[in-house]
């Protein structure tokens, strides 16, 4: 198993993601160029509509195309979303007032009640802590007695 990074980047046009579309919740068809993709490899792909979020897809089946050379089509499994929604929120550190602008993804069909748990999980991924309505940045968390 090899991990291939296909997150949005114009720096390497020979190793690019052409299309990623959902076939069913948790199953995706991915078309790309380069990277020598094989079964059971992991693809990191940018979420559509996001600047910073990505998802990990595990390749189940890949077909390498003859023309154009280097292009491939894969079927992969990954996160299950009925309807993906990307939200942008902002929190401030209650100790030093540092500001965090962040994005998080949530299944839109779960409604607004699912937004807060998804946001708290994303804040934790970014190294911040949340206790109720209070937030603490990584620097203040390290310096606490």
JSON list of C-alpha atoms in Angstrom, two decimals:
[
{"chain": "A", "resi": 1, "resn": "UNK", "atom": "CA", "xyz": [0.00, 0.00, 0.00]},
{"chain": "A", "resi": 2, "resn": "UNK", "atom": "CA", "xyz": [1.32, 3.40, -1.05]},
{"chain": "A", "resi": 3, "resn": "UNK", "atom": "CA", "xyz": [-0.15, 6.81, -0.27]},
{"chain": "A", "resi": 4, "resn": "UNK", "atom": "CA", "xyz": [-0.50, 9.21, -3.21]},
{"chain": "A", "resi": 5, "resn": "UNK", "atom": "CA", "xyz": [-1.11, 12.92, -2.61]},
{"chain": "A", "resi": 6, "resn": "UNK", "atom": "CA", "xyz": [-3.50, 14.34, -5.19]},
{"chain": "A", "resi": 7, "resn": "UNK", "atom": "CA", "xyz": [-4.54, 17.38, -3.17]},
{"chain": "A", "resi": 8, "resn": "UNK", "atom": "CA", "xyz": [-5.00, 20.50, -5.25]},
{"chain": "A", "resi": 9, "resn": "UNK", "atom": "CA", "xyz": [-1.67, 21.65, -6.60]},
{"chain": "A", "resi": 10, "resn": "UNK", "atom": "CA", "xyz": [-0.58, 23.27, -9.84]},
{"chain": "A", "resi": 11, "resn": "UNK", "atom": "CA", "xyz": [3.06, 22.46, -9.10]},
{"chain": "A", "resi": 12, "resn": "UNK", "atom": "CA", "xyz": [3.07, 18.97, -10.63]},
{"chain": "A", "resi": 13, "resn": "UNK", "atom": "CA", "xyz": [0.97, 18.73, -13.81]},
{"chain": "A", "resi": 14, "resn": "UNK", "atom": "CA", "xyz": [2.22, 15.17, -14.47]},
{"chain": "A", "resi": 15, "resn": "UNK", "atom": "CA", "xyz": [0.68, 13.89, -11.21]},
{"chain": "A", "resi": 16, "resn": "UNK", "atom": "CA", "xyz": [-2.84, 15.30, -11.15]},
{"chain": "A", "resi": 17, "resn": "UNK", "atom": "CA", "xyz": [-6.40, 14.44, -10.24]},
{"chain": "A", "resi": 18, "resn": "UNK", "atom": "CA", "xyz": [-8.74, 14.91, -13.19]},
{"chain": "A", "resi": 19, "resn": "UNK", "atom": "CA", "xyz": [-12.06, 13.93, -11.60]},
{"chain": "A", "resi": 20, "resn": "UNK", "atom": "CA", "xyz": [-13.44, 12.49, -8.40]},
{"chain": "A", "resi": 21, "resn": "UNK", "atom": "CA", "xyz": [-17.14, 11.72, -8.29]},
{"chain": "A", "resi": 22, "resn": "UNK", "atom": "CA", "xyz": [-19.37, 9.80, -5.95]},
{"chain": "A", "resi": 23, "resn": "UNK", "atom": "CA", "xyz": [-20.88, 6.59, -7.30]},
{"chain": "A", "resi": 24, "resn": "UNK", "atom": "CA", "xyz": [-22.76, 5.91, -4.05]},
{"chain": "A", "resi": 25, "resn": "UNK", "atom": "CA", "xyz": [-22.22, 6.98, -0.45]},
{"chain": "A", "resi": 26, "resn": "UNK", "atom": "CA", "xyz": [-18.71, 5.80, 0.44]},
{"chain": "A", "resi": 27, "resn": "UNK", "atom": "CA", "xyz": [-17.78, 4.74, -3.13]},
{"chain": "A", "resi": 28, "resn": "UNK", "atom": "CA", "xyz": [-15.98, 7.01, -5.56]},
{"chain": "A", "resi": 29, "resn": "UNK", "atom": "CA", "xyz": [-14.73, 6.97, -9.14]},
{"chain": "A", "resi": 30, "resn": "UNK", "atom": "CA", "xyz": [-11.41, 8.74, -9.45]},
{"chain": "A", "resi": 31, "resn": "UNK", "atom": "CA", "xyz": [-9.66, 9.66, -12.70]},
{"chain": "A", "resi": 32, "resn": "UNK", "atom": "CA", "xyz": [-6.08, 10.83, -12.56]},
{"chain": "A", "resi": 33, "resn": "UNK", "atom": "CA", "xyz": [-2.79, 11.12, -14.36]},
{"chain": "A", "resi": 34, "resn": "UNK", "atom": "CA", "xyz": [0.53, 9.75, -13.11]},
{"chain": "A", "resi": 35, "resn": "UNK", "atom": "CA", "xyz": [1.36, 8.27, -9.75]},
{"chain": "A", "resi": 36, "resn": "UNK", "atom": "CA", "xyz": [1.48, 4.55, -10.65]},
{"chain": "A", "resi": 37, "resn": "UNK", "atom": "CA", "xyz": [-1.73, 3.67, -8.79]},
{"chain": "A", "resi": 38, "resn": "UNK", "atom": "CA", "xyz": [-2.41, 0.08, -7.65]},
{"chain": "A", "resi": 39, "resn": "UNK", "atom": "CA", "xyz": [-5.14, -1.76, -5.73]},
{"chain": "A", "resi": 40, "resn": "UNK", "atom": "CA", "xyz": [-5.15, -0.99, -1.97]},
{"chain": "A", "resi": 41, "resn": "UNK", "atom": "CA", "xyz": [-3.22, 2.29, -2.46]},
{"chain": "A", "resi": 42, "resn": "UNK", "atom": "CA", "xyz": [-4.50, 5.37, -0.63]},
{"chain": "A", "resi": 43, "resn": "UNK", "atom": "CA", "xyz": [-5.34, 8.58, -2.48]},
{"chain": "A", "resi": 44, "resn": "UNK", "atom": "CA", "xyz": [-5.45, 11.94, -0.70]},
{"chain": "A", "resi": 45, "resn": "UNK", "atom": "CA", "xyz": [-7.87, 14.18, -2.60]},
{"chain": "A", "resi": 46, "resn": "UNK", "atom": "CA", "xyz": [-9.13, 17.71, -1.96]},
{"chain": "A", "resi": 47, "resn": "UNK", "atom": "CA", "xyz": [-12.82, 18.05, -1.15]},
{"chain": "A", "resi": 48, "resn": "UNK", "atom": "CA", "xyz": [-14.68, 20.00, -3.81]},
{"chain": "A", "resi": 49, "resn": "UNK", "atom": "CA", "xyz": [-15.42, 23.51, -2.60]},
{"chain": "A", "resi": 50, "resn": "UNK", "atom": "CA", "xyz": [-12.71, 23.45, 0.08]},
{"chain": "A", "resi": 51, "resn": "UNK", "atom": "CA", "xyz": [-9.36, 25.17, 0.36]},
{"chain": "A", "resi": 52, "resn": "UNK", "atom": "CA", "xyz": [-7.90, 22.97, 3.10]},
{"chain": "A", "resi": 53, "resn": "UNK", "atom": "CA", "xyz": [-9.98, 19.81, 3.55]},
{"chain": "A", "resi": 54, "resn": "UNK", "atom": "CA", "xyz": [-9.11, 16.48, 1.99]},
{"chain": "A", "resi": 55, "resn": "UNK", "atom": "CA", "xyz": [-10.27, 12.90, 2.27]},
{"chain": "A", "resi": 56, "resn": "UNK", "atom": "CA", "xyz": [-8.51, 9.55, 2.11]},
{"chain": "A", "resi": 57, "resn": "UNK", "atom": "CA", "xyz": [-9.75, 7.05, -0.47]},
{"chain": "A", "resi": 58, "resn": "UNK", "atom": "CA", "xyz": [-8.62, 3.43, -0.64]},
{"chain": "A", "resi": 59, "resn": "UNK", "atom": "CA", "xyz": [-8.35, 2.06, -4.17]},
{"chain": "A", "resi": 60, "resn": "UNK", "atom": "CA", "xyz": [-10.37, -1.12, -4.71]},
{"chain": "A", "resi": 61, "resn": "UNK", "atom": "CA", "xyz": [-9.88, -1.47, -8.46]},
{"chain": "A", "resi": 62, "resn": "UNK", "atom": "CA", "xyz": [-7.79, 0.48, -10.96]},
{"chain": "A", "resi": 63, "resn": "UNK", "atom": "CA", "xyz": [-7.67, 0.47, -14.74]},
{"chain": "A", "resi": 64, "resn": "UNK", "atom": "CA", "xyz": [-4.70, 2.05, -16.52]},
{"chain": "A", "resi": 65, "resn": "UNK", "atom": "CA", "xyz": [-5.59, 3.65, -19.84]},
{"chain": "A", "resi": 66, "resn": "UNK", "atom": "CA", "xyz": [-3.53, 3.26, -22.98]},
{"chain": "A", "resi": 67, "resn": "UNK", "atom": "CA", "xyz": [-4.53, 6.64, -24.34]},
{"chain": "A", "resi": 68, "resn": "UNK", "atom": "CA", "xyz": [-3.71, 9.18, -23.01]},
{"chain": "A", "resi": 69, "resn": "UNK", "atom": "CA", "xyz": [-0.56, 7.62, -21.58]},
{"chain": "A", "resi": 70, "resn": "UNK", "atom": "CA", "xyz": [-0.30, 7.66, -17.78]},
{"chain": "A", "resi": 71, "resn": "UNK", "atom": "CA", "xyz": [-4.02, 8.18, -17.19]},
{"chain": "A", "resi": 72, "resn": "UNK", "atom": "CA", "xyz": [-6.00, 5.81, -14.96]},
{"chain": "A", "resi": 73, "resn": "UNK", "atom": "CA", "xyz": [-9.52, 5.30, -13.61]},
{"chain": "A", "resi": 74, "resn": "UNK", "atom": "CA", "xyz": [-10.05, 3.83, -10.14]},
{"chain": "A", "resi": 75, "resn": "UNK", "atom": "CA", "xyz": [-12.97, 2.83, -7.96]},
{"chain": "A", "resi": 76, "resn": "UNK", "atom": "CA", "xyz": [-12.26, 3.64, -4.31]},
{"chain": "A", "resi": 77, "resn": "UNK", "atom": "CA", "xyz": [-13.95, 3.60, -0.92]},
{"chain": "A", "resi": 78, "resn": "UNK", "atom": "CA", "xyz": [-13.90, 6.47, 1.51]},
{"chain": "A", "resi": 79, "resn": "UNK", "atom": "CA", "xyz": [-15.99, 8.65, 3.81]},
{"chain": "A", "resi": 80, "resn": "UNK", "atom": "CA", "xyz": [-19.75, 8.17, 3.63]},
{"chain": "A", "resi": 81, "resn": "UNK", "atom": "CA", "xyz": [-21.61, 11.39, 2.92]},
{"chain": "A", "resi": 82, "resn": "UNK", "atom": "CA", "xyz": [-25.17, 11.50, 1.65]},
{"chain": "A", "resi": 83, "resn": "UNK", "atom": "CA", "xyz": [-24.76, 15.20, 0.86]},
{"chain": "A", "resi": 84, "resn": "UNK", "atom": "CA", "xyz": [-21.47, 16.93, 1.66]},
{"chain": "A", "resi": 85, "resn": "UNK", "atom": "CA", "xyz": [-21.53, 20.44, 3.11]},
{"chain": "A", "resi": 86, "resn": "UNK", "atom": "CA", "xyz": [-18.43, 22.51, 3.81]},
{"chain": "A", "resi": 87, "resn": "UNK", "atom": "CA", "xyz": [-18.68, 25.18, 6.50]},
{"chain": "A", "resi": 88, "resn": "UNK", "atom": "CA", "xyz": [-16.26, 27.93, 7.53]},
{"chain": "A", "resi": 89, "resn": "UNK", "atom": "CA", "xyz": [-16.19, 28.91, 11.19]},
{"chain": "A", "resi": 90, "resn": "UNK", "atom": "CA", "xyz": [-13.96, 31.00, 13.40]},
{"chain": "A", "resi": 91, "resn": "UNK", "atom": "CA", "xyz": [-12.94, 30.57, 17.04]},
{"chain": "A", "resi": 92, "resn": "UNK", "atom": "CA", "xyz": [-10.71, 32.60, 19.35]},
{"chain": "A", "resi": 93, "resn": "UNK", "atom": "CA", "xyz": [-8.35, 31.33, 22.02]},
{"chain": "A", "resi": 94, "resn": "UNK", "atom": "CA", "xyz": [-9.76, 32.28, 25.41]},
{"chain": "A", "resi": 95, "resn": "UNK", "atom": "CA", "xyz": [-6.22, 32.71, 26.80]},
{"chain": "A", "resi": 96, "resn": "UNK", "atom": "CA", "xyz": [-4.33, 34.75, 24.18]},
{"chain": "A", "resi": 97, "resn": "UNK", "atom": "CA", "xyz": [-7.15, 35.75, 21.78]},
{"chain": "A", "resi": 98, "resn": "UNK", "atom": "CA", "xyz": [-5.45, 34.01, 18.83]},
{"chain": "A", "resi": 99, "resn": "UNK", "atom": "CA", "xyz": [-7.91, 33.50, 15.99]},
{"chain": "A", "resi": 100, "resn": "UNK", "atom": "CA", "xyz": [-8.54, 30.29, 14.05]},
{"chain": "A", "resi": 101, "resn": "UNK", "atom": "CA", "xyz": [-10.42, 30.39, 10.76]},
{"chain": "A", "resi": 102, "resn": "UNK", "atom": "CA", "xyz": [-11.15, 26.82, 9.72]},
{"chain": "A", "resi": 103, "resn": "UNK", "atom": "CA", "xyz": [-13.24, 24.67, 7.42]},
{"chain": "A", "resi": 104, "resn": "UNK", "atom": "CA", "xyz": [-14.99, 21.46, 8.31]},
{"chain": "A", "resi": 105, "resn": "UNK", "atom": "CA", "xyz": [-17.14, 18.98, 6.41]},
{"chain": "A", "resi": 106, "resn": "UNK", "atom": "CA", "xyz": [-20.42, 17.53, 7.58]},
{"chain": "A", "resi": 107, "resn": "UNK", "atom": "CA", "xyz": [-23.20, 15.48, 6.03]},
{"chain": "A", "resi": 108, "resn": "UNK", "atom": "CA", "xyz": [-25.84, 18.11, 5.22]},
{"chain": "A", "resi": 109, "resn": "UNK", "atom": "CA", "xyz": [-28.64, 15.58, 5.62]},
{"chain": "A", "resi": 110, "resn": "UNK", "atom": "CA", "xyz": [-27.82, 15.33, 9.34]},
{"chain": "A", "resi": 111, "resn": "UNK", "atom": "CA", "xyz": [-28.86, 18.97, 9.79]},
{"chain": "A", "resi": 112, "resn": "UNK", "atom": "CA", "xyz": [-27.47, 21.72, 11.97]},
{"chain": "A", "resi": 113, "resn": "UNK", "atom": "CA", "xyz": [-27.21, 19.47, 15.04]},
{"chain": "A", "resi": 114, "resn": "UNK", "atom": "CA", "xyz": [-24.29, 17.66, 13.36]},
{"chain": "A", "resi": 115, "resn": "UNK", "atom": "CA", "xyz": [-22.31, 20.85, 12.72]},
{"chain": "A", "resi": 116, "resn": "UNK", "atom": "CA", "xyz": [-21.00, 21.46, 16.24]},
{"chain": "A", "resi": 117, "resn": "UNK", "atom": "CA", "xyz": [-19.59, 17.92, 16.76]},
{"chain": "A", "resi": 118, "resn": "UNK", "atom": "CA", "xyz": [-17.95, 18.08, 13.31]},
{"chain": "A", "resi": 119, "resn": "UNK", "atom": "CA", "xyz": [-16.47, 21.51, 14.10]},
{"chain": "A", "resi": 120, "resn": "UNK", "atom": "CA", "xyz": [-15.13, 20.32, 17.48]},
{"chain": "A", "resi": 121, "resn": "UNK", "atom": "CA", "xyz": [-13.51, 17.29, 15.78]},
{"chain": "A", "resi": 122, "resn": "UNK", "atom": "CA", "xyz": [-11.88, 19.56, 13.17]},
{"chain": "A", "resi": 123, "resn": "UNK", "atom": "CA", "xyz": [-10.62, 21.97, 15.85]},
{"chain": "A", "resi": 124, "resn": "UNK", "atom": "CA", "xyz": [-9.01, 19.00, 17.64]},
{"chain": "A", "resi": 125, "resn": "UNK", "atom": "CA", "xyz": [-7.35, 17.88, 14.36]},
{"chain": "A", "resi": 126, "resn": "UNK", "atom": "CA", "xyz": [-5.80, 21.36, 14.16]},
{"chain": "A", "resi": 127, "resn": "UNK", "atom": "CA", "xyz": [-4.32, 21.00, 17.66]},
{"chain": "A", "resi": 128, "resn": "UNK", "atom": "CA", "xyz": [-6.78, 23.20, 19.56]},
{"chain": "A", "resi": 129, "resn": "UNK", "atom": "CA", "xyz": [-8.77, 22.09, 22.62]},
{"chain": "A", "resi": 130, "resn": "UNK", "atom": "CA", "xyz": [-12.43, 22.74, 23.30]},
{"chain": "A", "resi": 131, "resn": "UNK", "atom": "CA", "xyz": [-14.12, 22.66, 26.70]},
{"chain": "A", "resi": 132, "resn": "UNK", "atom": "CA", "xyz": [-17.76, 23.67, 26.43]},
{"chain": "A", "resi": 133, "resn": "UNK", "atom": "CA", "xyz": [-17.70, 27.05, 24.72]},
{"chain": "A", "resi": 134, "resn": "UNK", "atom": "CA", "xyz": [-14.04, 27.75, 25.55]},
{"chain": "A", "resi": 135, "resn": "UNK", "atom": "CA", "xyz": [-11.16, 27.17, 23.14]},
{"chain": "A", "resi": 136, "resn": "UNK", "atom": "CA", "xyz": [-7.42, 27.04, 23.64]},
{"chain": "A", "resi": 137, "resn": "UNK", "atom": "CA", "xyz": [-4.73, 27.27, 20.97]},
{"chain": "A", "resi": 138, "resn": "UNK", "atom": "CA", "xyz": [-1.81, 24.80, 20.86]},
{"chain": "A", "resi": 139, "resn": "UNK", "atom": "CA", "xyz": [0.67, 27.40, 22.19]},
{"chain": "A", "resi": 140, "resn": "UNK", "atom": "CA", "xyz": [-1.43, 28.22, 25.27]},
{"chain": "A", "resi": 141, "resn": "UNK", "atom": "CA", "xyz": [-2.18, 24.53, 25.84]},
{"chain": "A", "resi": 142, "resn": "UNK", "atom": "CA", "xyz": [1.59, 23.80, 25.97]},
{"chain": "A", "resi": 143, "resn": "UNK", "atom": "CA", "xyz": [2.24, 26.70, 28.36]},
{"chain": "A", "resi": 144, "resn": "UNK", "atom": "CA", "xyz": [-0.50, 25.90, 30.86]},
{"chain": "A", "resi": 145, "resn": "UNK", "atom": "CA", "xyz": [0.78, 24.93, 34.33]}
]
